[in-house]
Each structure stands twice: as structure tokens, then as C-alpha cells.
Amino acid sequence: MASPLKILEQVQLLEGQLAAFAEELDRLRVWVEELTEENRKLSLENAHLSDGTKTHAMEKGTVTSGEAARVLGKLYEDGYHICNVNYGGLRKGDCLFCLQSLQRSG
Amino acid sequence: MRIVVQKNTLLQALQTVAKAVPSRTTKPVLYGIHIEATSESLILTGYNLEFGFEVTVTATDNQDVPMIQIEETGAIVLTARYLLDIVRKLPHTLVRIDTQELTATIRSGNATYTLNGLDPREYPATQEIADDRGFAISCATMRELVERTAFATSTSESRPVLTGVLWKYENGLLTLSATDSHRMATQGTEVETLRDYALIESIIPGKSLQELAKSLPTDDTLANIQIEEKQLLVSFANIRFFSQLIEGRYPDLSRIIPQAFKTSITIGIKSLQDCVERAALLARDTENQIIRLHLRRTEIEISSHSPEIGKIVESVEPNTFEGEDMVLACNAKFLLEGLRAIPGEDVLIQFTSPGSAFTLTPTATSTHIQLMQPVRQVYI
């Protein structure tokens, strides 16, 4: 028979692992929520953009660099990162890198 | 293992290594402190898979005062939480630790503790770095480098590289920089190296560095720094600190620092800090902790407004003012953390526009620069 000490150790080990699992699960849950939200916004944005591009393509043949800057600016104003550090990520507050890219392209 | 050690020496060593013992981990052996007696010294290690501390107690100290007596070599892992409390409360100035397989007997005065230990073979081995590479700076400078940068690291795991501090060595200058994409802080220092190195760039977790800074003495003791491919090693006095690096590419910071300014002010750090703290009281519940700065030639008006609670307006006089009047809003918490990191009595703040980043630098010549992004908003 295993000694009580061994069993206790085993239980402690399991407890530790369980806590870690729960934590991991929590983290994943939050992540899934974030992703779902981001996905929703992106789909919306995508729909907007493809509509925009269609009408745009009809109006104008090629996209000029000024146009690219405008689109980037709009994306930024809509709440997304446009910097290469976190391109397309949801933005909270102004981002030093995005503003720098905007300044450069604008 | 059979050793006799001074209680205070042991306690001091335990307190240092316990900082690296994790409060939660999937590897239970890490809840313990690895204690190893070699023929010349006692080595204690605490590690949490991200960073660790290792303290070596040699048989005699600098003044030849005996610190430990090693009768038999060996190793054991003992749970940090209990060990620390036990040693703190031991009745006598000398402690004897004997181990038999995985059980340790700790005797001091008339008290005898018998503790169940863990297998030292399960404890992760720390990577040996046997090389003369690296550079040396004083602990006080090292501390400054970390304290003036690490606060600006990001706490969000979404972009792991931003949770770290970038260490860059180039042409005899070691520069630490950190940013969370809303603000940035950088501090450099000249270092002497044994050899000439090309550019070294590493990203080291901000949290590890903050723990390191707390343990560094404030005097001129030399700290030896070695940056390897996978880890950073800082050795000072009898302590070795090691930290994992963060993999990835750090964004280019050189281009985000504005070069031309419209408004420059110098102002007393203490008076500005007090003023911002008072304004922050009404802003602390809002998401960005927004305070408004109205820059005028004669006074800097700082205000904060919360629809439910009320508002505060306070003005503070700048020492010098150059350029145009300006109104902008910024995050009070960021501004306070930034001001705290600036050495000296006065700060030079340079603004470009209400929508672009402003810089904070000490008025004396220094390699410290901070950048802060104002909050764009409709002004009240």
C-alpha cells in the first residue's frame, strides 16, 4: 500500500494541475471571447470594405498611394492597428507606431 | 548533506532566492528551494521557468569570518514557504541541516524540525554559462537602467515582445528601451567590455527585470552581464540572476521619436507630480484616466472632469515656456509613472500637437528619453 505521504503528495500534485488547468481554461475562454468579438468586427469591416472596393473599382481603375493612406487612416479610425507591430489587431487608445506609419504614408 | 550555517546568512540567501519561487506552477518541485552543499560552498536556487536567483555562500566571507561548515556534500529541495518561516523563527544563531535521502533535519538551539523534501534530481538544471563574454556596470547604474524603462512595458500578452525590455548594445553603449505602444522609455549607459562586440539585441521580460532591480544593491558593486542566445545572466556580489529571453523582433523605435517641437516647457517634477496626482483622483475610474493639460505661457492648467463626481482645476507655473499655447489630454497614470522615473528636479516636456506624442526628458544632459501619446478627445 502506498504511504499516506505519497498519496498526499499525489493529491497536491493533482490539485496543482487542476488549478493550472482551470487557469488555462479561463484564459482560453477570454481569448475565445476576444476572437469572436474581433471576428465579428472584422466580418463587418470586411463587408464594408468589399462593398467599398467594388464601388471604388467601378469608379476608378487603380489605387493611388494617397488612396492607400486614406484607407489605412480609415481603418485606424475604425479602431484597428495599422502598424506592423500588431497589424489588424483591435486598438485601445492611440498607438505610437500606427500614428508614425500614418504620418509617413500620409 | 551535513552542514552548519549562520542563521542570518542562510535567511538572507533564502529571502533572495524565494523571490523567484512561483506562487503557482505546474511543476511542483519549483515550489521548493534547491539547496546544494559542494565541498567549498552552499548554493541555493529558486526558479520559476522564467527567471531565477542563485546565491552562493562560501565557507568564509571577505573578512575570513567563517559562514558555513560543510561536513558532507549533498543536495535537497525544500518547500520555500515553510523553510523561510522556519529559518526566520529559529532560536539560535547557528543552524545545522542534515539530510537523509529526502528528509531534512533542521536543528537550532533546542528546536528540531524534520521536513519532507523533494528529489533534487527533478529540479530543472540551470544552464551553465562558462564564457568571458559580457560587460560590467555598477549595480546602481543597472538599477537605474531598469527602473527608468521597465515600467513602460506592456502587461498585455497579445504582443509578447512588448512585455519585454529591449537591450541593445552597440559601439560601447548599452541602451534599454520599453514600450506598450502608448508610451516609450529609453535609457542608455556607456559600458566597457572585454572584447569588441558587434550589435547585440535581446528582449528580456519586464517582470523579471523588476525583480532583479529590487535585489540589486544601491552601491557601486559591479554587476557582470552576459547575454546569451537563450538567456540573460547578471552576477553581482554572491548572487546570480538568470532570465529567459523573449523571442521575436522588437519594433523599430528610432523613428517614433519626434524631432521638431512646437511647445517646450521646463517644470519642477515634484510640483507637477503633486498637481497631476490631485487631478487623477477624479479620473481614476475612467478607462484612460484622462486629465487635461492647458499649456499657457504663464501657467500650466491641469484639470479633470467626471460627469458624476465633479471636477478639479489647478494650475502650476512652468520654469520656462517656449512656443505656442496648446490644449491636450493625457493618461494621468502614464504621466505619473513617467515623471517618477525622471532623475533630477526639473523635467523638459516638448509637445508637437495635441494628437501626436510628446517627449519627457531630464533637463540635465542625459540619455533618458520618454515618449507619451496624448489621448485624443473632444475637449470639455
Tab-separated table of C-alpha atoms in Angstrom:
chain	number	residue	atom	x	y	z
A	1	MET	CA	0.000	0.000	0.000
A	2	ALA	CA	1.207	3.477	-0.794
A	3	SER	CA	2.202	5.540	2.210
A	4	PRO	CA	-0.135	8.402	3.280
A	5	LEU	CA	2.666	10.806	2.450
A	6	LYS	CA	2.858	9.577	-1.123
A	7	ILE	CA	-0.911	9.864	-1.517
A	8	LEU	CA	-0.850	13.382	-0.088
A	9	GLU	CA	1.886	14.293	-2.491
A	10	GLN	CA	-0.131	12.844	-5.344
A	11	VAL	CA	-3.219	14.793	-4.261
A	12	GLN	CA	-1.217	18.007	-4.010
A	13	LEU	CA	0.192	17.395	-7.440
A	14	LEU	CA	-3.279	16.797	-8.861
A	15	GLU	CA	-4.596	19.879	-7.103
A	16	GLY	CA	-1.836	21.967	-8.621
A	17	GLN	CA	-2.508	20.605	-12.060
A	18	LEU	CA	-6.242	21.157	-11.685
A	19	ALA	CA	-5.699	24.782	-10.709
A	20	ALA	CA	-3.403	25.247	-13.665
A	21	PHE	CA	-5.990	23.667	-15.979
A	22	ALA	CA	-8.715	25.916	-14.641
A	23	GLU	CA	-6.498	28.935	-15.188
A	24	GLU	CA	-5.655	27.821	-18.708
A	25	LEU	CA	-9.321	27.234	-19.423
A	26	ASP	CA	-10.193	30.709	-18.166
A	27	ARG	CA	-7.523	32.210	-20.328
A	28	LEU	CA	-8.775	30.297	-23.355
A	29	ARG	CA	-12.344	31.346	-22.657
A	30	VAL	CA	-11.341	35.015	-22.566
A	31	TRP	CA	-9.354	34.503	-25.707
A	32	VAL	CA	-12.273	32.884	-27.491
A	33	GLU	CA	-14.466	35.804	-26.455
A	34	GLU	CA	-11.913	38.253	-27.757
A	35	LEU	CA	-11.544	36.350	-31.000
A	36	THR	CA	-15.296	36.120	-31.513
A	37	GLU	CA	-15.615	39.835	-30.962
A	38	GLU	CA	-12.709	40.540	-33.276
A	39	ASN	CA	-14.150	38.186	-35.860
A	40	ARG	CA	-17.493	39.969	-35.718
A	41	LYS	CA	-15.840	43.345	-36.188
A	42	LEU	CA	-13.610	42.041	-38.937
A	43	SER	CA	-16.502	40.477	-40.856
A	44	LEU	CA	-18.363	43.757	-40.585
A	45	GLU	CA	-15.323	45.662	-41.669
A	46	ASN	CA	-14.699	43.196	-44.453
A	47	ALA	CA	-18.232	43.519	-45.754
A	48	HIS	CA	-17.865	47.290	-45.632
A	49	LEU	CA	-14.549	47.199	-47.373
A	50	SER	CA	-15.528	44.812	-50.139
A	51	ASP	CA	-18.627	46.942	-50.814
A	52	GLY	CA	-16.401	49.991	-50.806
A	53	THR	CA	-13.834	48.407	-53.100
A	54	LYS	CA	-16.484	47.267	-55.567
A	55	THR	CA	-17.949	50.713	-55.941
A	56	HIS	CA	-14.488	52.137	-55.879
A	57	ALA	CA	-13.177	49.781	-58.555
A	58	MET	CA	-16.039	50.804	-60.747
A	59	GLU	CA	-15.268	54.453	-60.202
A	60	LYS	CA	-11.540	54.266	-60.541
A	61	GLY	CA	-9.128	51.864	-62.162
A	62	THR	CA	-6.037	51.961	-59.951
A	63	VAL	CA	-5.477	52.765	-56.302
A	64	THR	CA	-3.090	55.632	-55.743
A	65	SER	CA	-0.768	55.847	-52.755
A	66	GLY	CA	-2.844	58.692	-51.352
A	67	GLU	CA	-5.816	56.398	-51.521
A	68	ALA	CA	-3.962	53.660	-49.633
A	69	ALA	CA	-3.127	56.147	-46.917
A	70	ARG	CA	-6.759	57.179	-46.720
A	71	VAL	CA	-7.908	53.569	-46.380
A	72	LEU	CA	-5.294	52.951	-43.683
A	73	GLY	CA	-6.382	56.126	-41.917
A	74	LYS	CA	-9.976	54.954	-42.014
A	75	LEU	CA	-9.034	51.522	-40.671
A	76	TYR	CA	-7.166	53.226	-37.841
A	77	GLU	CA	-10.111	55.489	-37.055
A	78	ASP	CA	-12.351	52.414	-37.025
A	79	GLY	CA	-10.307	51.050	-34.148
A	80	TYR	CA	-7.703	48.764	-35.680
A	81	HIS	CA	-3.939	48.749	-35.544
A	82	ILE	CA	-2.330	49.510	-38.885
A	83	CYS	CA	1.269	49.312	-37.655
A	84	ASN	CA	3.418	46.290	-38.417
A	85	VAL	CA	3.735	45.590	-34.676
A	86	ASN	CA	0.124	44.499	-34.435
A	87	TYR	CA	-1.484	44.920	-37.843
A	88	GLY	CA	-5.225	44.361	-37.798
A	89	GLY	CA	-5.417	43.948	-34.031
A	90	LEU	CA	-8.114	45.766	-32.068
A	91	ARG	CA	-6.813	49.080	-30.862
A	92	LYS	CA	-7.365	50.538	-27.416
A	93	GLY	CA	-6.297	54.162	-27.365
A	94	ASP	CA	-3.821	55.703	-29.757
A	95	CYS	CA	-0.784	53.732	-30.848
A	96	LEU	CA	2.625	55.367	-31.301
A	97	PHE	CA	3.580	53.026	-34.138
A	98	CYS	CA	0.315	53.397	-36.072
A	99	LEU	CA	0.454	57.173	-35.900
A	100	GLN	CA	4.019	57.064	-37.095
A	101	SER	CA	3.071	54.899	-40.100
A	102	LEU	CA	0.125	57.168	-40.854
A	103	GLN	CA	2.331	60.214	-40.729
A	104	ARG	CA	4.813	58.609	-43.065
A	105	SER	CA	2.271	57.420	-45.629
A	106	GLY	CA	0.063	60.497	-45.292
B	1	MET	CA	24.336	16.621	3.218
B	2	ARG	CA	25.530	17.778	6.623
B	3	ILE	CA	26.171	21.465	7.187
B	4	VAL	CA	26.249	24.118	9.904
B	5	VAL	CA	25.438	27.640	8.803
B	6	GLN	CA	24.911	31.069	10.356
B	7	LYS	CA	21.175	31.694	10.669
B	8	ASN	CA	21.346	35.249	9.279
B	9	THR	CA	23.470	34.212	6.317
B	10	LEU	CA	21.021	31.445	5.498
B	11	LEU	CA	17.983	33.686	5.974
B	12	GLN	CA	19.409	36.384	3.718
B	13	ALA	CA	20.180	33.875	0.996
B	14	LEU	CA	16.715	32.301	1.309
B	15	GLN	CA	14.988	35.676	1.100
B	16	THR	CA	16.787	36.432	-2.158
B	17	VAL	CA	16.107	33.127	-3.889
B	18	ALA	CA	12.497	32.962	-2.615
B	19	LYS	CA	11.687	35.913	-4.910
B	20	ALA	CA	11.921	33.541	-7.839
B	21	VAL	CA	9.763	30.822	-6.282
B	22	PRO	CA	6.449	30.849	-8.178
B	23	SER	CA	3.116	31.227	-6.396
B	24	ARG	CA	1.558	28.929	-8.998
B	25	THR	CA	3.193	26.389	-11.218
B	26	THR	CA	2.523	23.122	-12.971
B	27	LYS	CA	5.867	21.775	-11.790
B	28	PRO	CA	5.510	21.213	-8.018
B	29	VAL	CA	9.256	20.841	-7.458
B	30	LEU	CA	9.561	24.560	-8.203
B	31	TYR	CA	7.672	25.396	-5.006
B	32	GLY	CA	10.885	24.358	-3.347
B	33	ILE	CA	14.323	25.869	-2.979
B	34	HIS	CA	17.175	23.802	-4.293
B	35	ILE	CA	19.897	23.548	-1.661
B	36	GLU	CA	23.238	22.104	-2.568
B	37	ALA	CA	26.373	21.739	-0.483
B	38	THR	CA	29.553	21.336	-2.502
B	39	SER	CA	32.976	20.954	-0.977
B	40	GLU	CA	33.554	24.730	-0.938
B	41	SER	CA	30.175	26.374	-0.771
B	42	LEU	CA	26.454	26.207	-0.216
B	43	ILE	CA	24.370	27.036	-3.285
B	44	LEU	CA	20.681	27.962	-3.046
B	45	THR	CA	18.459	28.259	-6.113
B	46	GLY	CA	14.908	29.470	-6.728
B	47	TYR	CA	13.449	29.315	-10.227
B	48	ASN	CA	10.068	29.760	-11.922
B	49	LEU	CA	10.919	28.769	-15.501
B	50	GLU	CA	11.088	32.443	-16.462
B	51	PHE	CA	13.739	33.754	-14.112
B	52	GLY	CA	15.756	32.529	-11.178
B	53	PHE	CA	18.111	33.540	-8.421
B	54	GLU	CA	21.117	31.594	-7.254
B	55	VAL	CA	23.015	32.547	-4.090
B	56	THR	CA	26.394	31.066	-3.268
B	57	VAL	CA	27.511	31.128	0.357
B	58	THR	CA	31.231	30.487	0.575
B	59	ALA	CA	32.912	28.983	3.618
B	60	THR	CA	34.331	32.319	4.743
B	61	ASP	CA	33.332	35.868	3.892
B	62	ASN	CA	35.652	38.696	2.770
B	63	GLN	CA	36.970	39.208	6.279
B	64	ASP	CA	37.688	35.500	6.749
B	65	VAL	CA	34.786	35.093	9.149
B	66	PRO	CA	33.511	31.528	8.854
B	67	MET	CA	29.990	31.414	7.414
B	68	ILE	CA	29.368	27.721	6.949
B	69	GLN	CA	30.901	24.440	7.804
B	70	ILE	CA	30.347	21.641	5.329
B	71	GLU	CA	30.746	18.188	6.783
B	72	GLU	CA	29.203	16.227	3.963
B	73	THR	CA	28.164	17.334	0.480
B	74	GLY	CA	24.722	16.670	-0.981
B	75	ALA	CA	21.518	18.277	-2.222
B	76	ILE	CA	17.814	18.518	-1.419
B	77	VAL	CA	14.763	20.581	-2.397
B	78	LEU	CA	12.711	22.029	0.486
B	79	THR	CA	9.387	23.881	0.193
B	80	ALA	CA	10.195	27.587	0.177
B	81	ARG	CA	7.168	28.827	2.104
B	82	TYR	CA	7.828	26.688	5.171
B	83	LEU	CA	11.582	26.854	5.045
B	84	LEU	CA	11.640	30.643	5.048
B	85	ASP	CA	9.279	30.964	8.007
B	86	ILE	CA	11.078	28.240	9.913
B	87	VAL	CA	14.529	29.729	9.474
B	88	ARG	CA	13.227	33.195	10.394
B	89	LYS	CA	11.959	31.878	13.738
B	90	LEU	CA	14.873	29.618	14.683
B	91	PRO	CA	16.075	30.269	18.257
B	92	HIS	CA	19.853	30.134	17.851
B	93	THR	CA	22.361	31.971	15.614
B	94	LEU	CA	23.647	28.671	14.231
B	95	VAL	CA	21.627	26.208	12.169
B	96	ARG	CA	22.507	22.627	11.451
B	97	ILE	CA	20.950	20.952	8.404
B	98	ASP	CA	21.334	17.210	7.940
B	99	THR	CA	19.642	15.295	5.182
B	100	GLN	CA	18.932	11.646	4.862
B	101	GLU	CA	17.660	10.769	1.420
B	102	LEU	CA	14.651	13.085	1.023
B	103	THR	CA	14.236	14.116	4.638
B	104	ALA	CA	15.952	17.126	6.161
B	105	THR	CA	16.541	17.709	9.852
B	106	ILE	CA	16.993	21.325	10.821
B	107	ARG	CA	18.367	21.927	14.318
B	108	SER	CA	18.934	25.208	16.076
B	109	GLY	CA	19.166	25.620	19.839
B	110	ASN	CA	16.724	23.096	21.246
B	111	ALA	CA	14.393	23.100	18.234
B	112	THR	CA	14.417	20.229	15.789
B	113	TYR	CA	12.397	20.288	12.584
B	114	THR	CA	12.147	17.254	10.378
B	115	LEU	CA	10.991	18.257	6.905
B	116	ASN	CA	9.996	16.146	3.923
B	117	GLY	CA	11.975	17.253	0.932
B	118	LEU	CA	11.676	16.732	-2.807
B	119	ASP	CA	14.060	14.985	-5.130
B	120	PRO	CA	16.762	17.422	-6.280
B	121	ARG	CA	17.155	15.431	-9.488
B	122	GLU	CA	13.680	16.612	-10.544
B	123	TYR	CA	14.716	20.254	-10.196
B	124	PRO	CA	15.395	21.804	-13.620
B	125	ALA	CA	19.095	22.316	-14.191
B	126	THR	CA	20.160	25.879	-14.758
B	127	GLN	CA	22.125	26.436	-17.898
B	128	GLU	CA	25.825	26.837	-17.311
B	129	ILE	CA	27.409	29.813	-18.964
B	130	ALA	CA	31.146	29.394	-18.992
B	131	ASP	CA	32.418	32.288	-21.006
B	132	ASP	CA	34.309	35.522	-20.564
B	133	ARG	CA	31.806	37.301	-22.764
B	134	GLY	CA	29.851	40.148	-21.359
B	135	PHE	CA	30.243	43.524	-19.774
B	136	ALA	CA	30.350	45.049	-16.334
B	137	ILE	CA	28.483	48.040	-14.926
B	138	SER	CA	27.821	49.153	-11.370
B	139	CYS	CA	24.729	47.782	-9.654
B	140	ALA	CA	23.457	51.331	-9.096
B	141	THR	CA	23.590	52.014	-12.853
B	142	MET	CA	21.973	48.675	-13.628
B	143	ARG	CA	19.163	49.532	-11.245
B	144	GLU	CA	18.694	52.936	-12.865
B	145	LEU	CA	18.546	51.371	-16.311
B	146	VAL	CA	15.762	49.030	-15.248
B	147	GLU	CA	13.793	51.460	-13.084
B	148	ARG	CA	13.713	54.081	-15.797
B	149	THR	CA	12.454	51.734	-18.509
B	150	ALA	CA	10.695	48.597	-17.256
B	151	PHE	CA	7.581	50.488	-16.091
B	152	ALA	CA	6.693	51.215	-19.727
B	153	THR	CA	6.436	47.556	-20.744
B	154	SER	CA	3.074	46.213	-21.819
B	155	THR	CA	1.092	43.950	-19.491
B	156	SER	CA	-0.978	42.509	-22.316
B	157	GLU	CA	0.159	39.140	-23.603
B	158	SER	CA	-1.257	39.789	-27.067
B	159	ARG	CA	2.097	41.090	-28.267
B	160	PRO	CA	4.681	39.213	-26.189
B	161	VAL	CA	7.691	41.243	-27.372
B	162	LEU	CA	6.222	44.385	-25.815
B	163	THR	CA	6.112	42.746	-22.364
B	164	GLY	CA	9.896	42.778	-22.510
B	165	VAL	CA	12.622	45.381	-22.358
B	166	LEU	CA	14.867	45.667	-25.397
B	167	TRP	CA	18.586	45.540	-24.529
B	168	LYS	CA	20.714	46.875	-27.295
B	169	TYR	CA	24.486	47.040	-27.234
B	170	GLU	CA	26.227	48.974	-29.950
B	171	ASN	CA	29.571	50.825	-30.043
B	172	GLY	CA	30.144	50.790	-26.299
B	173	LEU	CA	26.624	51.968	-25.468
B	174	LEU	CA	24.078	49.752	-23.741
B	175	THR	CA	20.533	51.035	-24.210
B	176	LEU	CA	17.386	49.668	-22.596
B	177	SER	CA	14.037	50.562	-24.153
B	178	ALA	CA	10.457	49.602	-23.383
B	179	THR	CA	7.108	50.472	-24.896
B	180	ASP	CA	3.487	49.367	-24.654
B	181	SER	CA	2.670	51.289	-27.859
B	182	HIS	CA	1.120	54.185	-25.905
B	183	ARG	CA	4.348	55.339	-24.282
B	184	MET	CA	8.030	54.574	-24.515
B	185	ALA	CA	11.007	54.929	-22.205
B	186	THR	CA	14.651	54.522	-23.017
B	187	GLN	CA	17.866	54.879	-21.050
B	188	GLY	CA	21.427	54.280	-22.104
B	189	THR	CA	24.802	53.952	-20.429
B	190	GLU	CA	28.361	53.550	-21.563
B	191	VAL	CA	29.851	50.170	-20.750
B	192	GLU	CA	33.258	48.663	-21.010
B	193	THR	CA	33.618	45.232	-22.499
B	194	LEU	CA	36.402	42.725	-22.550
B	195	ARG	CA	36.096	42.288	-26.272
B	196	ASP	CA	34.591	44.170	-29.158
B	197	TYR	CA	31.119	43.032	-29.960
B	198	ALA	CA	29.007	43.703	-32.932
B	199	LEU	CA	25.429	44.667	-32.292
B	200	ILE	CA	23.638	42.667	-29.613
B	201	GLU	CA	19.849	42.850	-29.320
B	202	SER	CA	17.809	40.885	-26.794
B	203	ILE	CA	14.362	41.182	-25.293
B	204	ILE	CA	14.153	40.428	-21.588
B	205	PRO	CA	10.845	40.055	-19.691
B	206	GLY	CA	9.976	43.270	-17.840
B	207	LYS	CA	8.706	41.390	-14.796
B	208	SER	CA	11.987	39.505	-14.342
B	209	LEU	CA	13.933	42.739	-14.581
B	210	GLN	CA	11.762	44.418	-11.977
B	211	GLU	CA	12.524	41.567	-9.573
B	212	LEU	CA	16.207	41.914	-10.399
B	213	ALA	CA	16.140	45.657	-9.712
B	214	LYS	CA	14.639	45.060	-6.264
B	215	SER	CA	17.530	42.755	-5.368
B	216	LEU	CA	20.348	44.933	-6.667
B	217	PRO	CA	22.397	46.776	-4.057
B	218	THR	CA	22.390	50.578	-4.417
B	219	ASP	CA	26.169	50.883	-4.245
B	220	ASP	CA	28.962	50.583	-6.778
B	221	THR	CA	29.313	46.786	-6.607
B	222	LEU	CA	29.984	45.588	-10.122
B	223	ALA	CA	27.343	43.605	-11.957
B	224	ASN	CA	28.556	41.321	-14.716
B	225	ILE	CA	26.132	41.000	-17.566
B	226	GLN	CA	26.147	38.210	-20.082
B	227	ILE	CA	23.633	37.968	-22.876
B	228	GLU	CA	23.475	34.571	-24.461
B	229	GLU	CA	21.311	33.204	-27.209
B	230	LYS	CA	18.571	31.975	-24.887
B	231	GLN	CA	19.170	33.751	-21.598
B	232	LEU	CA	20.491	36.714	-19.704
B	233	LEU	CA	22.802	36.309	-16.762
B	234	VAL	CA	23.597	39.053	-14.258
B	235	SER	CA	26.045	38.256	-11.460
B	236	PHE	CA	26.748	40.580	-8.561
B	237	ALA	CA	28.175	40.007	-5.081
B	238	ASN	CA	27.337	36.352	-4.326
B	239	ILE	CA	24.136	36.363	-6.375
B	240	ARG	CA	23.480	35.144	-9.895
B	241	PHE	CA	20.280	36.179	-11.628
B	242	PHE	CA	19.236	34.472	-14.811
B	243	SER	CA	16.265	35.143	-17.065
B	244	GLN	CA	14.801	33.657	-20.211
B	245	LEU	CA	14.644	35.913	-23.243
B	246	ILE	CA	11.550	36.712	-25.281
B	247	GLU	CA	11.786	35.582	-28.849
B	248	GLY	CA	10.720	37.847	-31.654
B	249	ARG	CA	11.526	41.088	-33.333
B	250	TYR	CA	11.244	44.310	-31.392
B	251	PRO	CA	9.644	47.189	-33.334
B	252	ASP	CA	11.923	49.952	-34.572
B	253	LEU	CA	11.786	52.751	-32.016
B	254	SER	CA	14.174	55.165	-33.691
B	255	ARG	CA	11.521	56.556	-35.997
B	256	ILE	CA	8.779	57.262	-33.482
B	257	ILE	CA	10.691	59.955	-31.600
B	258	PRO	CA	9.610	63.338	-32.967
B	259	GLN	CA	12.387	65.719	-33.996
B	260	ALA	CA	10.572	69.060	-34.246
B	261	PHE	CA	8.507	70.635	-31.490
B	262	LYS	CA	6.003	73.465	-31.239
B	263	THR	CA	5.945	73.964	-27.492
B	264	SER	CA	8.671	73.283	-24.906
B	265	ILE	CA	8.338	73.722	-21.177
B	266	THR	CA	10.573	73.012	-18.223
B	267	ILE	CA	8.846	72.493	-14.924
B	268	GLY	CA	9.576	71.199	-11.409
B	269	ILE	CA	8.891	67.467	-11.288
B	270	LYS	CA	7.599	67.483	-7.715
B	271	SER	CA	5.075	70.296	-8.219
B	272	LEU	CA	3.786	68.810	-11.482
B	273	GLN	CA	3.568	65.354	-9.929
B	274	ASP	CA	1.535	66.602	-6.944
B	275	CYS	CA	-0.763	68.522	-9.242
B	276	VAL	CA	-1.345	65.523	-11.537
B	277	GLU	CA	-1.954	63.266	-8.527
B	278	ARG	CA	-4.695	65.579	-7.294
B	279	ALA	CA	-6.323	65.730	-10.722
B	280	ALA	CA	-6.027	61.954	-11.083
B	281	LEU	CA	-8.246	61.435	-8.028
B	282	LEU	CA	-11.283	62.308	-10.138
B	283	ALA	CA	-10.022	60.477	-13.204
B	284	ARG	CA	-9.072	57.152	-11.682
B	285	ASP	CA	-12.327	55.402	-12.527
B	286	THR	CA	-12.362	56.357	-16.188
B	287	GLU	CA	-10.804	53.967	-18.649
B	288	ASN	CA	-7.877	56.106	-19.716
B	289	GLN	CA	-7.629	58.178	-16.523
B	290	ILE	CA	-7.856	61.278	-18.660
B	291	ILE	CA	-6.609	64.625	-17.410
B	292	ARG	CA	-6.457	67.762	-19.494
B	293	LEU	CA	-3.401	69.987	-19.784
B	294	HIS	CA	-3.823	73.569	-20.891
B	295	LEU	CA	-0.374	74.964	-21.662
B	296	ARG	CA	-0.107	78.715	-21.370
B	297	ARG	CA	2.940	80.964	-21.137
B	298	THR	CA	2.164	81.916	-17.527
B	299	GLU	CA	0.695	78.707	-16.194
B	300	ILE	CA	0.020	75.072	-16.951
B	301	GLU	CA	-3.580	74.380	-16.071
B	302	ILE	CA	-4.346	70.792	-15.183
B	303	SER	CA	-7.946	69.723	-14.936
B	304	SER	CA	-10.024	66.628	-14.719
B	305	HIS	CA	-13.732	66.204	-15.098
B	306	SER	CA	-16.053	63.362	-14.258
B	307	PRO	CA	-19.750	63.852	-15.109
B	308	GLU	CA	-20.943	62.007	-11.990
B	309	ILE	CA	-18.387	63.134	-9.430
B	310	GLY	CA	-17.306	66.649	-10.283
B	311	LYS	CA	-14.224	68.426	-11.478
B	312	ILE	CA	-10.877	69.855	-10.415
B	313	VAL	CA	-8.828	72.691	-11.881
B	314	GLU	CA	-5.339	73.529	-10.663
B	315	SER	CA	-2.518	75.476	-12.205
B	316	VAL	CA	1.206	75.192	-11.797
B	317	GLU	CA	3.830	77.618	-13.013
B	318	PRO	CA	6.410	76.435	-15.562
B	319	ASN	CA	10.060	77.462	-15.145
B	320	THR	CA	10.375	78.222	-18.821
B	321	PHE	CA	7.939	78.237	-21.715
B	322	GLU	CA	8.708	78.415	-25.419
B	323	GLY	CA	6.324	78.223	-28.342
B	324	GLU	CA	2.566	78.221	-28.714
B	325	ASP	CA	-0.256	77.669	-26.247
B	326	MET	CA	-1.756	74.205	-26.527
B	327	VAL	CA	-4.527	72.070	-25.047
B	328	LEU	CA	-4.217	68.325	-24.839
B	329	ALA	CA	-5.372	65.383	-22.766
B	330	CYS	CA	-3.311	62.523	-21.456
B	331	ASN	CA	-3.398	59.455	-19.256
B	332	ALA	CA	-2.660	60.508	-15.657
B	333	LYS	CA	-1.284	57.126	-14.639
B	334	PHE	CA	1.189	57.074	-17.520
B	335	LEU	CA	2.256	60.651	-16.827
B	336	LEU	CA	2.825	59.927	-13.132
B	337	GLU	CA	4.784	56.741	-13.801
B	338	GLY	CA	6.844	58.646	-16.324
B	339	LEU	CA	7.583	61.554	-14.003
B	340	ARG	CA	8.615	59.161	-11.244
B	341	ALA	CA	11.295	57.680	-13.490
B	342	ILE	CA	12.878	61.015	-14.393
B	343	PRO	CA	16.019	61.897	-12.434
B	344	GLY	CA	16.721	65.397	-11.149
B	345	GLU	CA	14.422	68.220	-10.070
B	346	ASP	CA	13.130	69.541	-13.373
B	347	VAL	CA	11.727	67.950	-16.481
B	348	LEU	CA	11.724	69.211	-20.058
B	349	ILE	CA	8.473	68.402	-21.857
B	350	GLN	CA	8.239	69.019	-25.594
B	351	PHE	CA	4.963	68.950	-27.499
B	352	THR	CA	4.276	68.800	-31.227
B	353	SER	CA	0.476	68.790	-31.399
B	354	PRO	CA	-2.480	67.622	-29.269
B	355	GLY	CA	-2.663	64.477	-31.394
B	356	SER	CA	0.981	63.458	-31.509
B	357	ALA	CA	3.396	62.146	-28.943
B	358	PHE	CA	5.270	64.445	-26.580
B	359	THR	CA	8.664	63.777	-25.018
B	360	LEU	CA	9.793	63.983	-21.403
B	361	THR	CA	13.495	64.310	-20.671
B	362	PRO	CA	15.551	65.376	-17.669
B	363	THR	CA	16.823	68.951	-18.045
B	364	ALA	CA	20.419	67.917	-17.437
B	365	THR	CA	22.135	66.105	-20.301
B	366	SER	CA	21.083	62.520	-20.128
B	367	THR	CA	20.412	59.521	-22.280
B	368	HIS	CA	16.943	59.152	-20.793
B	369	ILE	CA	14.017	59.867	-23.096
B	370	GLN	CA	10.329	59.164	-22.625
B	371	LEU	CA	7.624	59.417	-25.205
B	372	MET	CA	3.935	59.625	-24.415
B	373	GLN	CA	0.912	59.597	-26.667
B	374	PRO	CA	-1.799	62.078	-25.677
B	375	VAL	CA	-5.411	60.910	-25.596
B	376	ARG	CA	-7.405	62.423	-28.426
B	377	GLN	CA	-10.821	63.537	-27.281
B	378	VAL	CA	-13.471	66.179	-27.578
B	379	TYR	CA	-12.478	68.856	-25.127
B	380	ILE	CA	-14.826	69.834	-22.380
